[in-house]
Amino acid sequence: MTIAIHESALIRHFNTRKEVLRAWEEKIGARFSPFRGFKMPDSRLYIEDSDFLDSIVDLIITNERHVFIRGPVGSGKSTLMLLALRDLPTLADRKGNKFITGYVGMTGLYEKQMASAIADSLRIKYRRSWESSQIIDAVAKESLRRYLEEKSRTALFIEDVADNQEAAFHKLRFLADLPTEEMIDAYAGALDEPIFTLVMSGTMIYWNAMLSFLPQIADRTEPLDVPPLNDAKAREFIGRRIAYAQGRIDIFNPENFDIYPYSEEAVKVINTSAKGNPRDIRMLARGCQQVAAENFRNSGNPEVNRNIAVLVSEAYATILKEVQ
Ligand SMILES: Nc1ncnc2c1ncn2[C@@H]1O[C@H](COP(=O)(O)OP(=O)(O)OP(=O)(O)O)[C@@H](O)[C@H]1O
Ligand SMILES: [Mg+2]
């Protein structure tokens, strides 16, 4: 009986909170919270850093190194991979080779799961009964054929690469080294460059792990640190999400948009505390929404001002410290 009373109080508390948030969203013409997490973020929400994206794509095209997109959790590694994946099939290298791309987004894979995921992502056929080394062999052969007959190099994107079983990780080494000595001998003259580029992502910890456990790949891999969002980009991040929630993203003008009910000062405070990390910007902006919604109920003003941003940032800093 007691439990039931407590439960209903709790439920009432959450329902009231939901109503408060809902009223704020309605006030600013939003259909949902601008800062909710999306499982599949809409590409119209992406802020592009064209210089950094170019540096990734250039590195792949020049074909000298594999790439490791390095950054803390939530810094935008996956987003950058998707942007590079979008651009690569439209480009060619200086020899006129085009690109065939594959993307492995799952992690925690065993050897055979990794081999199958790679083959699937590159649309290469194999039999379920095959061992992982046979599957990888088929991938190597088909990549060679695509290079020779279709003038296409293969670029394989692998997320959070070190979050897989070590044996799975080793499968990548073979692909990273293509063409093999045998292939070079068999096609004398036609194979004088790598035909398979790895584009991996991970944190600094995983990069260091790769340096010590897989130096053979690490030595030929360029780590690129994801740049943090500057204040202008953080402002656009917030502006786009508000426009999206208002159903106005298709008429969003990056040259001229407003961020009401967030103040300019509030955005600067948020971005400073988030250190330009988009995931943290989103969390802080959402925290600000909650405080602003309470204010709105009491005073009728939905604004997210500097004070709110400072309050929320300090609260988050405390929580993060306690977690660590
Ligand atoms: N350039 C960007 N423009 C807009 N939103 C972004 C951008 N980069 C990242 N985000 C958003 O920030 C969040 C984290 O981004 P993402 O998943 O790309 O980071 P990550 O570094 O891959 O994180 P993890 O380490 O958790 O895999 C997502 O909600 C994503 O949509
Ligand atoms: Mg990611």
Coordinates of C-alpha atoms and ligand atoms in Angstrom, one line a residue:
M1 CA 0.0 0.0 0.0
T2 CA 2.7 2.4 1.0
I3 CA 4.6 1.6 -2.1
A4 CA 1.6 2.3 -4.3
I5 CA 1.3 5.8 -2.8
H6 CA 4.9 6.5 -3.3
E7 CA 4.7 5.3 -6.8
S8 CA 1.8 7.5 -7.7
A9 CA 3.6 10.5 -6.2
L10 CA 6.6 9.7 -8.3
I11 CA 4.5 9.3 -11.5
R12 CA 2.7 12.6 -10.7
H13 CA 6.1 14.3 -10.3
F14 CA 7.3 13.0 -13.7
N15 CA 4.0 13.9 -15.4
T16 CA 4.1 17.5 -14.0
R17 CA 7.7 17.8 -15.2
K18 CA 6.7 16.6 -18.7
E19 CA 3.9 19.1 -18.8
V20 CA 6.3 21.9 -17.8
L21 CA 8.7 21.0 -20.6
R22 CA 5.8 20.6 -23.0
A23 CA 4.5 24.1 -22.2
W24 CA 8.0 25.6 -22.9
E25 CA 8.3 23.7 -26.2
E26 CA 4.8 24.9 -27.2
K27 CA 5.8 28.5 -26.3
I28 CA 8.7 28.4 -28.7
G29 CA 6.8 26.6 -31.5
A30 CA 8.6 23.3 -31.1
R31 CA 7.0 19.9 -31.6
F32 CA 9.4 18.1 -29.4
S33 CA 12.5 18.9 -27.4
P34 CA 15.2 20.4 -29.7
F35 CA 17.8 18.6 -27.7
R36 CA 16.5 15.1 -27.4
G37 CA 18.9 12.4 -28.6
F38 CA 18.1 10.9 -32.0
K39 CA 19.0 7.3 -32.7
M40 CA 19.5 8.2 -36.4
P41 CA 20.3 11.9 -36.5
D42 CA 19.1 13.7 -39.5
S43 CA 21.9 14.9 -41.7
R44 CA 20.3 18.4 -41.8
L45 CA 21.4 18.7 -38.2
Y46 CA 25.1 18.3 -39.0
I47 CA 27.5 21.2 -38.7
E48 CA 30.2 20.7 -41.3
D49 CA 33.8 21.6 -40.7
S50 CA 34.8 21.5 -44.3
D51 CA 38.5 22.0 -43.6
F52 CA 38.7 19.0 -41.4
L53 CA 36.5 16.8 -43.6
D54 CA 38.8 17.7 -46.5
S55 CA 41.8 16.7 -44.6
I56 CA 40.3 13.3 -43.9
V57 CA 39.3 12.8 -47.5
D58 CA 42.6 14.1 -48.9
L59 CA 44.5 11.7 -46.8
I60 CA 42.4 8.8 -48.1
I61 CA 42.8 10.0 -51.7
T62 CA 46.6 10.4 -51.6
N63 CA 46.8 6.8 -50.5
E64 CA 49.8 7.1 -48.3
R65 CA 48.4 6.3 -44.9
H66 CA 45.4 4.7 -43.2
V67 CA 43.3 7.1 -41.1
F68 CA 42.4 7.0 -37.4
I69 CA 39.7 9.6 -36.5
R70 CA 40.6 10.2 -32.9
G71 CA 38.5 12.0 -30.3
P72 CA 36.8 11.7 -26.9
V73 CA 33.3 10.1 -26.6
G74 CA 30.7 12.3 -28.2
S75 CA 33.2 14.5 -30.1
G76 CA 31.7 13.6 -33.5
K77 CA 33.8 10.8 -34.8
S78 CA 30.9 8.8 -36.2
T79 CA 29.3 11.9 -37.7
L80 CA 32.6 12.7 -39.5
M81 CA 32.8 9.2 -40.8
L82 CA 29.3 9.5 -42.3
L83 CA 30.2 12.8 -44.0
A84 CA 33.4 11.3 -45.5
L85 CA 31.4 8.2 -46.6
R86 CA 29.0 10.6 -48.4
D87 CA 31.8 12.4 -50.2
L88 CA 34.2 9.6 -51.2
P89 CA 32.1 7.8 -53.9
T90 CA 31.9 11.0 -55.9
L91 CA 35.7 11.4 -56.0
A92 CA 38.8 9.9 -57.7
D93 CA 42.5 9.8 -56.9
R94 CA 45.2 11.3 -59.0
K95 CA 45.5 8.1 -61.0
G96 CA 41.8 8.2 -61.8
N97 CA 40.9 5.4 -59.4
K98 CA 37.4 5.7 -57.9
F99 CA 36.3 4.4 -54.4
I100 CA 34.2 1.6 -53.2
T101 CA 33.3 2.1 -49.6
G102 CA 32.1 -0.1 -46.7
Y103 CA 31.1 0.8 -43.2
V104 CA 31.2 -1.4 -40.1
G105 CA 29.3 0.4 -37.3
M106 CA 28.8 -2.5 -34.9
T107 CA 31.4 -3.2 -32.2
G108 CA 32.1 -6.1 -29.8
L109 CA 32.6 -8.4 -32.8
Y110 CA 34.3 -11.8 -32.8
E111 CA 36.7 -12.8 -35.6
K112 CA 34.0 -14.4 -37.8
Q113 CA 31.4 -11.7 -37.1
M114 CA 34.0 -9.1 -38.1
A115 CA 34.9 -10.9 -41.3
S116 CA 31.2 -11.3 -42.3
A117 CA 30.5 -7.6 -41.4
I118 CA 33.4 -6.5 -43.6
A119 CA 32.2 -8.7 -46.6
D120 CA 28.6 -7.5 -46.1
S121 CA 29.6 -3.9 -46.0
L122 CA 31.5 -4.2 -49.2
R123 CA 28.8 -6.3 -50.9
I124 CA 31.1 -9.3 -51.3
K125 CA 29.6 -12.8 -51.4
Y126 CA 30.7 -15.6 -49.1
R127 CA 29.3 -18.8 -47.7
R128 CA 28.0 -19.0 -44.1
S129 CA 30.0 -22.1 -43.6
W130 CA 33.3 -20.4 -44.4
E131 CA 35.9 -19.8 -41.8
S132 CA 36.8 -16.1 -41.1
S133 CA 40.1 -16.5 -43.0
Q134 CA 38.3 -17.7 -46.1
I135 CA 35.9 -14.8 -45.9
I136 CA 38.7 -12.3 -45.6
D137 CA 40.5 -14.0 -48.5
A138 CA 37.4 -13.5 -50.6
V139 CA 37.4 -9.8 -49.6
A140 CA 41.0 -9.5 -50.6
K141 CA 40.5 -11.2 -54.0
E142 CA 37.4 -9.2 -54.8
S143 CA 39.1 -5.9 -53.8
L144 CA 42.0 -6.8 -56.1
R145 CA 39.6 -7.5 -58.9
R146 CA 37.8 -4.2 -58.4
Y147 CA 41.1 -2.4 -58.5
L148 CA 42.3 -4.1 -61.7
E149 CA 39.1 -4.3 -63.6
E150 CA 37.0 -1.4 -62.2
K151 CA 39.8 1.0 -61.4
S152 CA 38.4 1.2 -57.9
R153 CA 40.2 1.3 -54.6
T154 CA 38.5 0.1 -51.4
A155 CA 38.0 2.3 -48.4
L156 CA 36.7 0.5 -45.3
F157 CA 35.4 2.5 -42.4
I158 CA 35.5 0.8 -39.0
E159 CA 33.9 2.4 -35.9
D160 CA 35.5 2.2 -32.4
V161 CA 38.0 -0.3 -33.8
A162 CA 39.5 -1.4 -30.6
D163 CA 36.1 -2.3 -29.1
N164 CA 36.3 -5.6 -31.0
Q165 CA 37.9 -8.9 -30.0
E166 CA 41.6 -8.9 -30.6
A167 CA 41.4 -11.7 -33.1
A168 CA 38.9 -9.6 -35.1
F169 CA 41.3 -6.7 -35.0
H170 CA 44.1 -8.9 -36.5
K171 CA 42.0 -9.6 -39.5
L172 CA 42.2 -6.0 -40.4
R173 CA 46.0 -6.2 -40.6
F174 CA 45.9 -8.5 -43.6
L175 CA 43.5 -6.1 -45.5
A176 CA 45.6 -3.1 -44.4
D177 CA 48.6 -4.6 -46.1
L178 CA 47.0 -5.3 -49.5
P179 CA 48.2 -6.1 -52.1
T180 CA 50.1 -9.1 -50.8
E181 CA 53.5 -10.0 -52.1
E182 CA 52.0 -12.8 -54.1
M183 CA 49.5 -10.5 -55.8
I184 CA 52.3 -8.1 -56.7
D185 CA 54.3 -10.9 -58.2
A186 CA 51.3 -12.2 -60.2
Y187 CA 50.4 -8.8 -61.7
A188 CA 53.9 -7.5 -62.2
G189 CA 53.8 -3.7 -62.9
A190 CA 50.0 -3.3 -62.4
L191 CA 50.2 -3.1 -58.6
D192 CA 52.5 -0.5 -57.3
E193 CA 50.3 1.0 -54.5
P194 CA 48.0 0.0 -51.7
I195 CA 44.5 -0.9 -52.8
F196 CA 42.8 -1.0 -49.4
T197 CA 42.5 2.0 -47.1
L198 CA 41.3 1.7 -43.5
V199 CA 39.4 4.6 -41.9
M200 CA 39.1 3.8 -38.2
S201 CA 37.7 5.7 -35.2
G202 CA 38.4 5.6 -31.5
T203 CA 39.5 7.5 -28.4
M204 CA 43.1 8.3 -27.5
I205 CA 43.2 5.3 -25.2
Y206 CA 42.4 3.0 -28.1
W207 CA 44.9 4.7 -30.3
N208 CA 47.6 4.1 -27.7
A209 CA 46.4 0.4 -27.5
M210 CA 46.8 0.1 -31.2
L211 CA 50.3 1.6 -31.0
S212 CA 51.4 -1.1 -28.6
F213 CA 49.4 -4.1 -29.9
L214 CA 49.3 -3.5 -33.6
P215 CA 52.3 -1.3 -34.4
Q216 CA 52.3 -2.7 -38.0
I217 CA 49.1 -0.9 -38.7
A218 CA 49.7 2.1 -36.4
D219 CA 53.0 2.9 -38.1
R220 CA 51.1 3.4 -41.4
T221 CA 48.2 5.2 -39.9
E222 CA 47.6 8.9 -39.5
P223 CA 45.7 9.9 -36.4
L224 CA 43.5 13.0 -36.9
D225 CA 42.0 14.7 -33.9
V226 CA 38.4 15.8 -34.3
P227 CA 38.4 19.5 -33.7
P228 CA 36.0 20.9 -31.1
L229 CA 33.1 23.1 -32.3
N230 CA 34.0 26.8 -32.0
D231 CA 31.4 29.2 -30.6
A232 CA 30.0 30.0 -34.1
K233 CA 29.5 26.3 -34.8
A234 CA 28.0 25.7 -31.3
R235 CA 25.6 28.5 -32.1
E236 CA 24.7 26.8 -35.4
F237 CA 24.3 23.4 -33.6
I238 CA 21.7 25.0 -31.3
G239 CA 20.0 27.0 -34.1
R240 CA 19.6 24.0 -36.3
R241 CA 18.1 21.8 -33.6
I242 CA 15.6 24.6 -32.7
A243 CA 14.7 25.0 -36.4
Y244 CA 14.3 21.2 -36.7
A245 CA 12.0 21.0 -33.7
Q246 CA 10.0 23.8 -35.1
G247 CA 9.6 22.0 -38.5
R248 CA 11.6 24.8 -40.2
I249 CA 14.9 23.0 -40.9
D250 CA 14.4 23.1 -44.7
I251 CA 14.4 26.9 -44.7
F252 CA 17.3 27.1 -42.2
N253 CA 19.8 29.7 -43.4
P254 CA 23.2 29.2 -41.9
E255 CA 24.1 32.8 -42.8
N256 CA 21.2 34.3 -40.8
F257 CA 19.3 32.5 -38.1
D258 CA 18.3 33.1 -34.5
I259 CA 18.6 31.0 -31.5
Y260 CA 15.7 32.3 -29.5
P261 CA 14.9 31.5 -26.6
Y262 CA 18.7 30.9 -26.0
S263 CA 20.7 34.0 -25.5
E264 CA 24.1 34.6 -27.3
E265 CA 25.8 34.7 -23.9
A266 CA 24.2 31.4 -22.8
V267 CA 25.5 29.7 -25.9
K268 CA 29.0 30.9 -25.2
V269 CA 28.8 29.6 -21.6
I270 CA 27.5 26.3 -22.8
N271 CA 30.2 25.8 -25.4
T272 CA 32.9 26.8 -23.0
S273 CA 31.8 24.2 -20.4
A274 CA 31.3 21.6 -23.2
K275 CA 34.7 22.3 -24.6
G276 CA 33.2 22.2 -28.0
N277 CA 32.0 18.6 -27.6
P278 CA 28.7 18.3 -29.5
R279 CA 27.3 15.6 -27.2
D280 CA 28.0 17.8 -24.2
I281 CA 26.6 20.8 -25.9
R282 CA 23.4 18.9 -26.4
M283 CA 23.3 17.7 -22.8
L284 CA 23.9 21.2 -21.4
A285 CA 21.3 22.8 -23.8
R286 CA 18.8 20.2 -22.6
G287 CA 19.6 20.9 -19.0
C288 CA 19.1 24.6 -19.7
Q289 CA 15.7 23.8 -21.3
Q290 CA 14.6 22.2 -18.0
V291 CA 15.5 25.2 -15.9
A292 CA 14.0 27.6 -18.4
A293 CA 10.8 25.6 -18.5
E294 CA 10.4 25.9 -14.7
N295 CA 11.1 29.6 -15.0
F296 CA 8.6 29.9 -17.8
R297 CA 5.9 28.3 -15.6
N298 CA 6.6 30.8 -12.8
S299 CA 7.3 33.9 -14.7
G300 CA 6.0 33.5 -18.3
N301 CA 9.6 34.1 -19.7
P302 CA 11.0 31.1 -21.7
E303 CA 14.4 32.6 -22.2
V304 CA 17.7 30.7 -21.5
N305 CA 19.9 33.4 -20.3
R306 CA 23.5 33.5 -19.2
N307 CA 22.6 32.8 -15.5
I308 CA 20.7 29.6 -16.4
A309 CA 23.6 28.4 -18.5
V310 CA 26.1 29.1 -15.7
L311 CA 23.9 27.3 -13.2
V312 CA 23.4 24.2 -15.4
S313 CA 27.1 24.1 -16.4
E314 CA 28.2 24.2 -12.7
A315 CA 25.7 21.4 -11.8
Y316 CA 27.0 19.2 -14.7
A317 CA 30.6 19.9 -13.7
T318 CA 29.9 18.6 -10.2
I319 CA 28.1 15.5 -11.4
L320 CA 30.9 14.7 -13.8
K321 CA 33.5 15.1 -11.1
E322 CA 31.6 12.7 -8.9
V323 CA 31.3 10.1 -11.6
Q324 CA 35.1 10.1 -12.2
Ligands
LIG1 N1 29.3 18.0 -36.7 C1 28.2 17.8 -36.0 N2 27.1 18.5 -36.2 C2 26.0 18.2 -35.5 N3 25.9 17.3 -34.6 C3 27.0 16.6 -34.3 C4 28.2 16.8 -35.0 N4 29.1 15.9 -34.5 C5 28.5 15.2 -33.6 N5 27.2 15.6 -33.5 C6 26.2 15.1 -32.5 O1 26.8 14.8 -31.3 C7 26.5 13.5 -30.8 C8 27.8 12.7 -30.8 O2 28.3 12.5 -32.1 P1 29.0 11.2 -32.6 O3 28.1 10.0 -32.3 O4 29.3 11.4 -34.0 O5 30.3 11.2 -31.7 P2 31.3 10.0 -31.5 O6 32.6 10.7 -31.3 O7 31.2 9.0 -32.5 O8 30.8 9.4 -30.1 P3 31.1 7.9 -29.5 O9 32.5 8.0 -28.9 O10 30.0 7.9 -28.4 O11 30.9 6.9 -30.6 C9 25.5 13.0 -31.8 O12 24.2 13.3 -31.3 C10 25.7 13.7 -33.1 O13 24.6 13.8 -33.8
MG2 MG 30.7 7.0 -32.5

